[in-house]
């Protein structure tokens, strides 16, 4: 039986948001989600869809890879 890989990510949204002096609500409004979703993303408790990750990255003018650190747990 094959072992399942588990992936983990660390969000840097709060860092980019702070540099732009943007509130969670302002970012949420720009990308069309709730403030709670942004809060959960910043706490690494929610995995964003590719479209949401792209939308957030676009707001900050960075790539998805700049915004999230992806790791594979063994």
Tab-separated table of C-alpha atoms in Angstrom:
chain	number	residue	atom	x	y	z
A	1	UNK	CA	0.000	0.000	0.000
A	2	UNK	CA	1.421	3.385	-1.021
A	3	UNK	CA	2.063	5.971	1.668
A	4	UNK	CA	0.129	9.214	1.258
A	5	UNK	CA	2.152	12.419	1.160
A	6	UNK	CA	0.967	15.294	3.254
A	7	UNK	CA	1.656	18.829	2.151
A	8	UNK	CA	1.857	21.857	4.392
A	9	UNK	CA	2.113	25.539	3.612
A	10	UNK	CA	3.106	28.643	5.530
A	11	UNK	CA	1.417	31.882	4.582
A	12	UNK	CA	3.224	35.220	4.408
A	13	UNK	CA	0.036	37.174	3.753
A	14	UNK	CA	0.291	39.055	7.050
A	15	UNK	CA	3.777	40.291	6.129
A	16	UNK	CA	2.716	41.626	2.732
A	17	UNK	CA	-0.461	43.072	4.227
A	18	UNK	CA	1.510	44.896	6.922
A	19	UNK	CA	3.922	46.404	4.398
A	20	UNK	CA	0.942	47.874	2.517
A	21	UNK	CA	-0.710	48.948	5.788
A	22	UNK	CA	-3.810	47.044	4.762
A	23	UNK	CA	-6.387	45.596	7.135
A	24	UNK	CA	-7.694	42.055	6.863
A	25	UNK	CA	-11.062	43.504	5.857
A	26	UNK	CA	-9.549	45.617	3.059
A	27	UNK	CA	-7.767	42.584	1.613
A	28	UNK	CA	-10.894	40.462	1.987
A	29	UNK	CA	-12.937	43.062	0.093
A	30	UNK	CA	-10.375	43.211	-2.721
A	31	UNK	CA	-10.380	39.440	-3.279
A	32	UNK	CA	-14.056	38.769	-2.527
A	33	UNK	CA	-13.871	36.723	0.678
A	34	UNK	CA	-14.686	37.320	4.344
A	35	UNK	CA	-12.269	38.784	6.869
A	36	UNK	CA	-12.450	35.440	8.682
A	37	UNK	CA	-11.085	33.684	5.589
A	38	UNK	CA	-8.081	36.031	5.520
A	39	UNK	CA	-7.570	35.458	9.242
A	40	UNK	CA	-7.631	31.657	8.759
A	41	UNK	CA	-5.191	31.914	5.839
A	42	UNK	CA	-2.786	33.986	7.917
A	43	UNK	CA	-2.940	31.398	10.711
A	44	UNK	CA	-2.320	28.537	8.229
A	45	UNK	CA	-5.668	26.957	9.104
A	46	UNK	CA	-7.194	27.165	5.634
A	47	UNK	CA	-5.886	26.000	2.270
A	48	UNK	CA	-6.807	28.539	-0.400
A	49	UNK	CA	-8.029	27.636	-3.851
A	50	UNK	CA	-5.636	28.399	-6.675
A	51	UNK	CA	-7.881	31.272	-7.761
A	52	UNK	CA	-7.892	32.813	-4.287
A	53	UNK	CA	-4.117	32.397	-3.918
A	54	UNK	CA	-3.637	34.016	-7.338
A	55	UNK	CA	-5.991	36.890	-6.467
A	56	UNK	CA	-4.148	37.637	-3.220
A	57	UNK	CA	-0.752	37.427	-4.932
A	58	UNK	CA	-1.989	39.816	-7.628
A	59	UNK	CA	-3.057	42.384	-4.995
A	60	UNK	CA	0.508	42.424	-3.658
A	61	UNK	CA	2.227	42.162	-7.047
A	62	UNK	CA	4.015	38.919	-6.139
A	63	UNK	CA	3.841	35.264	-7.187
A	64	UNK	CA	1.956	32.557	-5.321
A	65	UNK	CA	5.341	31.059	-4.426
A	66	UNK	CA	6.343	34.379	-2.817
A	67	UNK	CA	3.139	34.375	-0.770
A	68	UNK	CA	3.240	30.758	0.447
A	69	UNK	CA	6.021	28.380	1.448
A	70	UNK	CA	5.028	24.828	0.471
A	71	UNK	CA	6.487	21.844	2.291
A	72	UNK	CA	6.048	18.107	2.017
A	73	UNK	CA	5.871	16.148	5.253
A	74	UNK	CA	7.198	12.608	5.186
